[in-house]
mmCIF file of C-alpha atoms in Angstrom:
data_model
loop_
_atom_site.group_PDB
_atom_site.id
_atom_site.type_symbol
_atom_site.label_atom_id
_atom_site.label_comp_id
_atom_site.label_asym_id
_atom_site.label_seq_id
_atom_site.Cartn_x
_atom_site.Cartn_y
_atom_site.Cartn_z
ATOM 1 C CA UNK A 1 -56.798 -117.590 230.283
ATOM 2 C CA UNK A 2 -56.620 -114.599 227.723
ATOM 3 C CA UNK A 3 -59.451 -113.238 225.997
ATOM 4 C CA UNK A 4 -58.052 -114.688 222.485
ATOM 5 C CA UNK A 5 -58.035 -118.287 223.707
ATOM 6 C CA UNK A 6 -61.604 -117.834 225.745
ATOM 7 C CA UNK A 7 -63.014 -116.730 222.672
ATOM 8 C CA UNK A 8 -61.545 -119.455 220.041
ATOM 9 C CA UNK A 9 -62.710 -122.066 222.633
ATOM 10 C CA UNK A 10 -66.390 -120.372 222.943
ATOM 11 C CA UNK A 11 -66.444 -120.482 219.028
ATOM 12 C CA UNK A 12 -65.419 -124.236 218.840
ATOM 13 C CA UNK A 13 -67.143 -125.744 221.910
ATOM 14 C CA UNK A 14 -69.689 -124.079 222.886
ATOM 15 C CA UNK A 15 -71.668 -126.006 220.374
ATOM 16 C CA UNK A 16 -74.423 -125.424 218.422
ATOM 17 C CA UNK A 17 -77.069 -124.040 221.733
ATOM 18 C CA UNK A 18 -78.963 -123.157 218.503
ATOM 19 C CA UNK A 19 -77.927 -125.502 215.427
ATOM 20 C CA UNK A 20 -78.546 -128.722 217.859
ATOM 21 C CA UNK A 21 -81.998 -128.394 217.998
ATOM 22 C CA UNK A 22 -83.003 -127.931 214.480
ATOM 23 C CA UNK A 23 -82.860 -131.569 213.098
ATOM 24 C CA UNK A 24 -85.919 -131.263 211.443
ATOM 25 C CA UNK A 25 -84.725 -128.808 209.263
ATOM 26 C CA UNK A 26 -81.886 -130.802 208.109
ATOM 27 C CA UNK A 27 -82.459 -131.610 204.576
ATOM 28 C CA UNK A 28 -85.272 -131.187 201.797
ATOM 29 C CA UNK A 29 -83.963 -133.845 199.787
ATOM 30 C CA UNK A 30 -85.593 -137.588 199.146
ATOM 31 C CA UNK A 31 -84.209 -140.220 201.618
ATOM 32 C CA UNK A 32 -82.745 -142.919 199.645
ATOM 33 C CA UNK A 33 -84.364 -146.373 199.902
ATOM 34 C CA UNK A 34 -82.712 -147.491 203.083
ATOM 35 C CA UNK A 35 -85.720 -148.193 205.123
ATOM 36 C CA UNK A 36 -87.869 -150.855 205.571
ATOM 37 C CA UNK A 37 -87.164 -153.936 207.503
ATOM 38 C CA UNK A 38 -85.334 -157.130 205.845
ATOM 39 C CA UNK A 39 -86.100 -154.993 202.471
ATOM 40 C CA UNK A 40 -84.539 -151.764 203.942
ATOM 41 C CA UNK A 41 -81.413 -154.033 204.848
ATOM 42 C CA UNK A 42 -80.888 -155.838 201.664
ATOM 43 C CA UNK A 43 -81.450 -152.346 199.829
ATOM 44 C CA UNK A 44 -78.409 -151.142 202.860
ATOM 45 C CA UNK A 45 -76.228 -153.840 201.603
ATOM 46 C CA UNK A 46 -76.559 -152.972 198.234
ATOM 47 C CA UNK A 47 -74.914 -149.744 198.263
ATOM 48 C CA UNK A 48 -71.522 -149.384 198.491
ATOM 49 C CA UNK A 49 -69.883 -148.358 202.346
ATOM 50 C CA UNK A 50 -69.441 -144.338 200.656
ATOM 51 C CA UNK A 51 -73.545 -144.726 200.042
ATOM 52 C CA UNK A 52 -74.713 -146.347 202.666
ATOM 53 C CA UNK A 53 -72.897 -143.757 205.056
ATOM 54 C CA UNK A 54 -74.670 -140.755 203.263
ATOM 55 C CA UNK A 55 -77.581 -142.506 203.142
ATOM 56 C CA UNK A 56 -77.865 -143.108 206.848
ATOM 57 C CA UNK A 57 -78.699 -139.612 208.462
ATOM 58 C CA UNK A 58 -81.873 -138.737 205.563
ATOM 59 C CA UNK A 59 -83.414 -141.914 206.298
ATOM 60 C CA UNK A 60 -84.186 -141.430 209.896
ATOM 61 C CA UNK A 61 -86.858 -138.344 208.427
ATOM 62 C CA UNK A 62 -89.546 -141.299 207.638
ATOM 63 C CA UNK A 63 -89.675 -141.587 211.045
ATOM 64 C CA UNK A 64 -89.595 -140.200 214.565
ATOM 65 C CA UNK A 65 -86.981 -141.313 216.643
ATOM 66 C CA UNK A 66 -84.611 -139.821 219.557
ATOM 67 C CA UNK A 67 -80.948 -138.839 219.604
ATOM 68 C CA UNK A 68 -78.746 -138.908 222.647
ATOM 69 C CA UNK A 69 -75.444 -136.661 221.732
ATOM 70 C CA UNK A 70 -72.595 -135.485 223.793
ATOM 71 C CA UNK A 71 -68.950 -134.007 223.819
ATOM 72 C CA UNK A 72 -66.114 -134.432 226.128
ATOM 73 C CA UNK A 73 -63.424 -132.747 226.643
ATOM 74 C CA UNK A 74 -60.130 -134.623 227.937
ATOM 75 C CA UNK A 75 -62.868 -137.221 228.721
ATOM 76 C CA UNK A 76 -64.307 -134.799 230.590
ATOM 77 C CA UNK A 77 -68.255 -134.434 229.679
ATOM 78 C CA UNK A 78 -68.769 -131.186 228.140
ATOM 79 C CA UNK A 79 -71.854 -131.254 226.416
ATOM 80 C CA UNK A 80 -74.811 -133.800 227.118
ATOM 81 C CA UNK A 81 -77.730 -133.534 224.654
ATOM 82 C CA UNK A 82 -81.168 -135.275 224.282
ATOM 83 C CA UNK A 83 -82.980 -134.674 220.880
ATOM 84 C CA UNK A 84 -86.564 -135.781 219.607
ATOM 85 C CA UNK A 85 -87.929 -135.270 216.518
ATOM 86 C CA UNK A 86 -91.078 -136.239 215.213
ATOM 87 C CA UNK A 87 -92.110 -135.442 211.224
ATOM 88 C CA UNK A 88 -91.313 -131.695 211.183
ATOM 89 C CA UNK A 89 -91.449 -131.134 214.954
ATOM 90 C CA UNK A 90 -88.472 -131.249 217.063
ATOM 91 C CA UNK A 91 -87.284 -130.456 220.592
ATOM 92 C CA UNK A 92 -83.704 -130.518 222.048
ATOM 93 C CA UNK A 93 -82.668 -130.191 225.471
ATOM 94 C CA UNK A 94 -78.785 -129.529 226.143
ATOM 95 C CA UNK A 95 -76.590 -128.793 229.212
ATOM 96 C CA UNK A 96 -72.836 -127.651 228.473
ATOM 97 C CA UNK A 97 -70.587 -127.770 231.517
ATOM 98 C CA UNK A 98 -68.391 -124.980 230.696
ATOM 99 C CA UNK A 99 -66.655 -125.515 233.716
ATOM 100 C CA UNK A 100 -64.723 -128.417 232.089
ATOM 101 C CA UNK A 101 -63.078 -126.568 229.821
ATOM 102 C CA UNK A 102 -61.272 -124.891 232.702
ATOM 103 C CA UNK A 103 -60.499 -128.091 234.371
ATOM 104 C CA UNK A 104 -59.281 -129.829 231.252
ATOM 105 C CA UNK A 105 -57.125 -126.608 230.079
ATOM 106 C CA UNK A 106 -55.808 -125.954 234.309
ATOM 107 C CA UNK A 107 -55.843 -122.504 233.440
ATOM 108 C CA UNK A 108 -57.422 -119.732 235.218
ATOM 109 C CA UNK A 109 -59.770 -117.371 233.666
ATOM 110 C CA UNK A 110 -59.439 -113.317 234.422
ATOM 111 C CA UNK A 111 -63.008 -112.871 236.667
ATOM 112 C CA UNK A 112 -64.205 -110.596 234.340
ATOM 113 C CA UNK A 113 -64.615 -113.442 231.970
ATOM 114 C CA UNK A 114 -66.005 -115.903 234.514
ATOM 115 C CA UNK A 115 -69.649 -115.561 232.968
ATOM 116 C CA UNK A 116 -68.307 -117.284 229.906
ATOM 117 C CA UNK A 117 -67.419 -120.333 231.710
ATOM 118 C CA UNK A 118 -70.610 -120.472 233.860
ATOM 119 C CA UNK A 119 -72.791 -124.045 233.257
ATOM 120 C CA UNK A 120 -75.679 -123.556 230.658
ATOM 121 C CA UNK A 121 -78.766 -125.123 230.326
ATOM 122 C CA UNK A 122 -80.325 -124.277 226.439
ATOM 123 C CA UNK A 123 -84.010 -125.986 225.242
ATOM 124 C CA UNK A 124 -85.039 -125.808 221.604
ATOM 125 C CA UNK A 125 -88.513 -126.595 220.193
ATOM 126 C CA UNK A 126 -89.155 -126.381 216.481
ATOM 127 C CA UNK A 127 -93.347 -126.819 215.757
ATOM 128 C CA UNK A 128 -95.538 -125.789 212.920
ATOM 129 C CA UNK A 129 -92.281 -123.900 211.046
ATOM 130 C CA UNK A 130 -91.680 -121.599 214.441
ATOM 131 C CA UNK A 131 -88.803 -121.915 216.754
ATOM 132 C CA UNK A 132 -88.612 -121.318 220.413
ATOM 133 C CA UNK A 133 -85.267 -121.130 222.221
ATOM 134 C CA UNK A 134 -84.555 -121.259 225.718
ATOM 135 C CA UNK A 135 -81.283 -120.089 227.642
ATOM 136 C CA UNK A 136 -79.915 -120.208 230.999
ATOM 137 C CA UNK A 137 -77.187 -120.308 233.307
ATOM 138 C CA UNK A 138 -73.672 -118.663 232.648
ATOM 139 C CA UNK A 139 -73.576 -115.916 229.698
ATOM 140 C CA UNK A 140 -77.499 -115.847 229.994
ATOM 141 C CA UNK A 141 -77.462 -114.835 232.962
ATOM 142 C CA UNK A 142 -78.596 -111.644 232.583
ATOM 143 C CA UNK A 143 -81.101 -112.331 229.892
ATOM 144 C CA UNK A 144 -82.964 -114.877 232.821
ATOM 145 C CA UNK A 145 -82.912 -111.525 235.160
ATOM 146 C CA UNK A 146 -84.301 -108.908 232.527
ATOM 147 C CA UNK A 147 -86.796 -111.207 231.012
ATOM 148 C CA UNK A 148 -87.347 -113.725 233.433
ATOM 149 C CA UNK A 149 -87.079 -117.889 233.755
ATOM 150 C CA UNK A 150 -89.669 -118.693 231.764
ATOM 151 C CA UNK A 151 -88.838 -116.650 228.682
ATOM 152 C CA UNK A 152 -88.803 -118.009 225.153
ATOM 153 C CA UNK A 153 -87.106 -116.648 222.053
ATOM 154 C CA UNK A 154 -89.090 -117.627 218.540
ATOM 155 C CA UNK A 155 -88.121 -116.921 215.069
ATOM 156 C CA UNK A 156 -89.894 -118.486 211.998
ATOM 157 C CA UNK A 157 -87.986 -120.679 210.099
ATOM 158 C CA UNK A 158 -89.433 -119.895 206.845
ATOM 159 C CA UNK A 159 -88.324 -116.133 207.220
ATOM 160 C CA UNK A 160 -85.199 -117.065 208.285
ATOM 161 C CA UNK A 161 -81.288 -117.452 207.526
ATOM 162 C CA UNK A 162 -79.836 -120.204 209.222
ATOM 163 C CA UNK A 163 -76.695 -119.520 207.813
ATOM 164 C CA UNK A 164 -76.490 -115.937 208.761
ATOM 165 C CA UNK A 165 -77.942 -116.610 212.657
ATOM 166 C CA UNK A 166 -74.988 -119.102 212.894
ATOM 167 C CA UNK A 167 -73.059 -116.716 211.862
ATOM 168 C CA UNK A 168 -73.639 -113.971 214.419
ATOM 169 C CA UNK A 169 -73.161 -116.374 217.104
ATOM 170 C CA UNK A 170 -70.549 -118.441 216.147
ATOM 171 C CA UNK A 171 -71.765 -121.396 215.690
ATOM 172 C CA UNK A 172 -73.051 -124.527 213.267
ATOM 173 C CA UNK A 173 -76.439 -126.474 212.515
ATOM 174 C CA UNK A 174 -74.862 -129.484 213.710
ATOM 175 C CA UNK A 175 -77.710 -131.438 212.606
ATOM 176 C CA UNK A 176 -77.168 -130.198 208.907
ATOM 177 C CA UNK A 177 -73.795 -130.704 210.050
ATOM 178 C CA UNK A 178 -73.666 -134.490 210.696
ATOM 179 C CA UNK A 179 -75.382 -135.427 207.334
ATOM 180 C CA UNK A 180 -72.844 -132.920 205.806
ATOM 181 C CA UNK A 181 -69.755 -134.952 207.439
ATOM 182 C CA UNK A 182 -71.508 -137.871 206.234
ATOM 183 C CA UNK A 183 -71.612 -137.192 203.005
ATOM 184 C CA UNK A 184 -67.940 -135.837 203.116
ATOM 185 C CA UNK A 185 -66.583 -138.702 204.380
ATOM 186 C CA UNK A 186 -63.630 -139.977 202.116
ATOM 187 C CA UNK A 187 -61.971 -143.242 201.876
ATOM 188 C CA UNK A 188 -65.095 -145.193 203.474
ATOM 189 C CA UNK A 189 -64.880 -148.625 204.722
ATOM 190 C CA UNK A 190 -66.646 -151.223 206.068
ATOM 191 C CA UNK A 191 -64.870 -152.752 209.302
ATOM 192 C CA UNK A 192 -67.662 -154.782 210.862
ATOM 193 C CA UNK A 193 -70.910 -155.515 210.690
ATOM 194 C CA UNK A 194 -72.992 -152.184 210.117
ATOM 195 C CA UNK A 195 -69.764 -150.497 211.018
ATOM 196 C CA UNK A 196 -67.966 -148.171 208.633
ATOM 197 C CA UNK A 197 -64.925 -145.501 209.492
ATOM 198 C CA UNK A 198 -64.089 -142.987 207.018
ATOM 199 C CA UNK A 199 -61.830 -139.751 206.787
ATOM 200 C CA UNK A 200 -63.188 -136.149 207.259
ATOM 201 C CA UNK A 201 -60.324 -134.334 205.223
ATOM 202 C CA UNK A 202 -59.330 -131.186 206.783
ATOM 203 C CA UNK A 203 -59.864 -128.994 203.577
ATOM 204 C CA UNK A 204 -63.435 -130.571 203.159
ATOM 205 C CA UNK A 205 -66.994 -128.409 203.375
ATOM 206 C CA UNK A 206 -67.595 -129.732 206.595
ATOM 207 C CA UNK A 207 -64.428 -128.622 208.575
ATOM 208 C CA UNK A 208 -64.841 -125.816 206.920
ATOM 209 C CA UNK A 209 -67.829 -124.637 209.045
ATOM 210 C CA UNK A 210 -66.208 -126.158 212.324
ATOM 211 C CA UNK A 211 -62.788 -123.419 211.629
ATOM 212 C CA UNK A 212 -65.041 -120.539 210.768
ATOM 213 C CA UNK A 213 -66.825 -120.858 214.446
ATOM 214 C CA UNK A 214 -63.279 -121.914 216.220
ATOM 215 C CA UNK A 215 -61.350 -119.566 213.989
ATOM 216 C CA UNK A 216 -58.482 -122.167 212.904
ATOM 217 C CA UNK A 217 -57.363 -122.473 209.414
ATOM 218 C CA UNK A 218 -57.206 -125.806 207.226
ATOM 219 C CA UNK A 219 -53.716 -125.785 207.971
ATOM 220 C CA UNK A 220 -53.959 -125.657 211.413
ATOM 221 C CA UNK A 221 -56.791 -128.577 211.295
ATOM 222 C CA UNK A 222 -55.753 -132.526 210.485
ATOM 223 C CA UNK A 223 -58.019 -134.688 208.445
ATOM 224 C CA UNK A 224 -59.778 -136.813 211.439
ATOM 225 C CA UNK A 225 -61.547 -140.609 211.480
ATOM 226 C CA UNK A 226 -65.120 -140.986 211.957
ATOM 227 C CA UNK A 227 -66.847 -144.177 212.803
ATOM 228 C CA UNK A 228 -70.187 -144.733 212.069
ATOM 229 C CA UNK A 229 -72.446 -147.614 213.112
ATOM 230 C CA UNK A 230 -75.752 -148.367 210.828
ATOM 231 C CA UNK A 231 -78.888 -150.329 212.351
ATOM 232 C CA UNK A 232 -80.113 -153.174 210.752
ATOM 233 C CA UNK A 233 -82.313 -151.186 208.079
ATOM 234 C CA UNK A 234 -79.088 -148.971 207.045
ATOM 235 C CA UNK A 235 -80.308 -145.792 209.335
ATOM 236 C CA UNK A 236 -77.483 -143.753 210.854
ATOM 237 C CA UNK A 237 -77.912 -145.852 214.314
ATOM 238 C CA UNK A 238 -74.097 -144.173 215.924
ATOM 239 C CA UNK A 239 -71.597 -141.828 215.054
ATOM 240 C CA UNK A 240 -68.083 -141.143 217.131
ATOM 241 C CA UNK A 241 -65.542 -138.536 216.190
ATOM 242 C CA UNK A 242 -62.775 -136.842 217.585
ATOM 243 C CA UNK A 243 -62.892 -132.836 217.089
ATOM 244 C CA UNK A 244 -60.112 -131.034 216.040
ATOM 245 C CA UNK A 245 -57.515 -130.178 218.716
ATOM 246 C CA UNK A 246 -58.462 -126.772 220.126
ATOM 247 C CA UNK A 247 -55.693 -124.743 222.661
ATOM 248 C CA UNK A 248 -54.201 -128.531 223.361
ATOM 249 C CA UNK A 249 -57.163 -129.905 224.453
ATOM 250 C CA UNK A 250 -58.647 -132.941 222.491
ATOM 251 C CA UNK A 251 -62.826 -133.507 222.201
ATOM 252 C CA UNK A 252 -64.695 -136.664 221.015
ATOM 253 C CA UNK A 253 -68.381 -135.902 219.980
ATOM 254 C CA UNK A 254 -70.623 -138.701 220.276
ATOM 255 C CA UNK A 255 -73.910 -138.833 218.606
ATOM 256 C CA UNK A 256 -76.308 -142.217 219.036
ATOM 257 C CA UNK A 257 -80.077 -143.095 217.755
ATOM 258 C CA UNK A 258 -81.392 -144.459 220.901
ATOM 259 C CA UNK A 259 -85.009 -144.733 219.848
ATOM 260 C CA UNK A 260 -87.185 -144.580 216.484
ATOM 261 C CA UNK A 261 -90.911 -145.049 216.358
ATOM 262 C CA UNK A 262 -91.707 -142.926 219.414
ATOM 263 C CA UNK A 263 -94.935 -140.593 220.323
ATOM 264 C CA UNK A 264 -93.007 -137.230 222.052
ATOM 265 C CA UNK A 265 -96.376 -135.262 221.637
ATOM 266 C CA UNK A 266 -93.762 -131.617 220.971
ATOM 267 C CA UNK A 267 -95.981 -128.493 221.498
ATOM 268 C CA UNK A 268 -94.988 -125.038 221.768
ATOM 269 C CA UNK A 269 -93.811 -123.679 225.076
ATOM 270 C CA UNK A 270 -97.271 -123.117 227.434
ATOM 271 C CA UNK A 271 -95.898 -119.470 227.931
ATOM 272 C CA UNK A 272 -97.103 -116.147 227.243
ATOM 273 C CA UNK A 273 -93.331 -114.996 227.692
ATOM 274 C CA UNK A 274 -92.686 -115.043 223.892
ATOM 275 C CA UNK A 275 -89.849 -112.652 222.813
ATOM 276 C CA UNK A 276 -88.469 -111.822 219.233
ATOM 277 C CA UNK A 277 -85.231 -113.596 218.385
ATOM 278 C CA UNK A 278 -83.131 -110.505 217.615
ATOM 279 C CA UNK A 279 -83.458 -109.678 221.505
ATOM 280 C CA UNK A 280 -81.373 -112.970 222.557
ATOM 281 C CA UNK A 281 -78.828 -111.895 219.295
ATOM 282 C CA UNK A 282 -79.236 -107.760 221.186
ATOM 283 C CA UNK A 283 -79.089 -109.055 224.508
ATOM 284 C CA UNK A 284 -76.426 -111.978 224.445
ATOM 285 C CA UNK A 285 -73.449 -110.008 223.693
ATOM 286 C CA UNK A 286 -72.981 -111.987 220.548
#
């Protein structure tokens, strides 16, 4: 596998280690009234299926509630995700099996390169406006030997660029990212009950961010269908895509509400191994 094709599949799939774990930071702006019981549903119903999609990912704020997420690869599990957030407080815990990428492409990587492809293990928790990351396995390797297992990277979200962080590592807020491919959903329709499927136009804000990290063009990326699946109070209950086709190989990200109204009782790591941020960006090879 050459370096060129390593690194465009690094920038597309090796999702979001940061951007999953910030759901809490999401969006500052009022849910619409889609909450509520029978009144959240009749207000659900209400709105047309282009509304009610947007609507569904804000509404889930007004309450805690946990997130199961995951992306295969040739329907090979690549990524397997647990998120819980609770009011501003959120924690995310995600392992990406790298080593599917190799057995879905059947190529063979130059050794030099195998720490790319190594299995990773990343933990996020977001409390009080401070975030602590967590890395391990493959590329972090060598961050777990110079600062040991139980280290923790914080930055302070209210000091902070998002934008520019994904940036440097080549990656997307995929939590801003699914209410962003909500709302950019085109040609929305309602095929069964709390069911919608819309188009994510290749040109569109949202795929946008997805070729900047994987470093395809519009023109190499084709508008793609997303299904989404509302609960009963018009919150954003499922939501099944499939990726953009990257080096031949095709992904399907799944992302499904599997709990709201739960006590995760999120505190900051119980370690006195607290490092800066900018040593994970100094020390990750990013």
């Amino acid at each position: 596998m050459t370096s060129r094709t390593a690194t465009r599949l690094i920038g597309a799939l090796a999702v979001p280690a940061l951007g999953l774990g910030l759901v809490a930071c999401s969006s500052e702006e009022p849910a619409k009234e889609t909450t509520g019981g029978n009144d959240g549903n009749q207000a659900a119903t209400q709105l047309s299926p282009q509304e009610a999609v947007a609507a569904a990912y804000q509404g889930l704020d007004e309450d805690s509630y946990k997130m199961d997420s995951s992306v295969t690869v040739d329907g090979l599990d690549f990524m397997v995700m647990t998120t819980e957030v609770e009011g501003e407080n959120a924690r995310a815990v995600m392992d990406m099996s790298m080593s599917a990428i190799l057995e879905a492409s059947g190529e063979e990587i130059d050794p030099s390169m195998a720490a790319l492809f190594g299995d990773m293990h990343t933990e996020t928790i977001l409390v009080d406006g401070t975030a602590y990351f967590q890395f391990s396995g493959g590329m972090f390797d060598a961050m777990t030997e110079e600062y040991g297992a139980d280290a923790w990277f914080t930055m302070d979200m209210g000091a902070s660029d998002l934008a520019e962080i994904y940036e440097q590592i080549g990656s997307v807020d995929l939590a801003s990212q699914t209410e962003l491919m909500l709302k950019s959903l085109e040609n929305v329709e309602k095929t069964g009950d709390n069911t919608f499927t819309g188009t994510l136009s290749a040109d569109s804000e949202a795929m946008k961010q997805f070729n900047e990290a994987s470093g395809a063009t519009a023109a190499e990326t084709e508008d793609i269908q997303v299904t989404v699946t509302l609960d009963e109070n018009g919150l954003l209950e499922s939501m099944v895509m499939a990726l953009p086709e990257t080096e031949g190989m095709t992904m399907e990200m799944t992302s499904t509400v599997v709990e709201t109204g739960g006590d995760y009782d999120i505190a900051a790591p119980a370690s006195d191994n607290l490092h800066d941020f900018d040593s994970f960006l100094g020390g990750s090879g990013f």
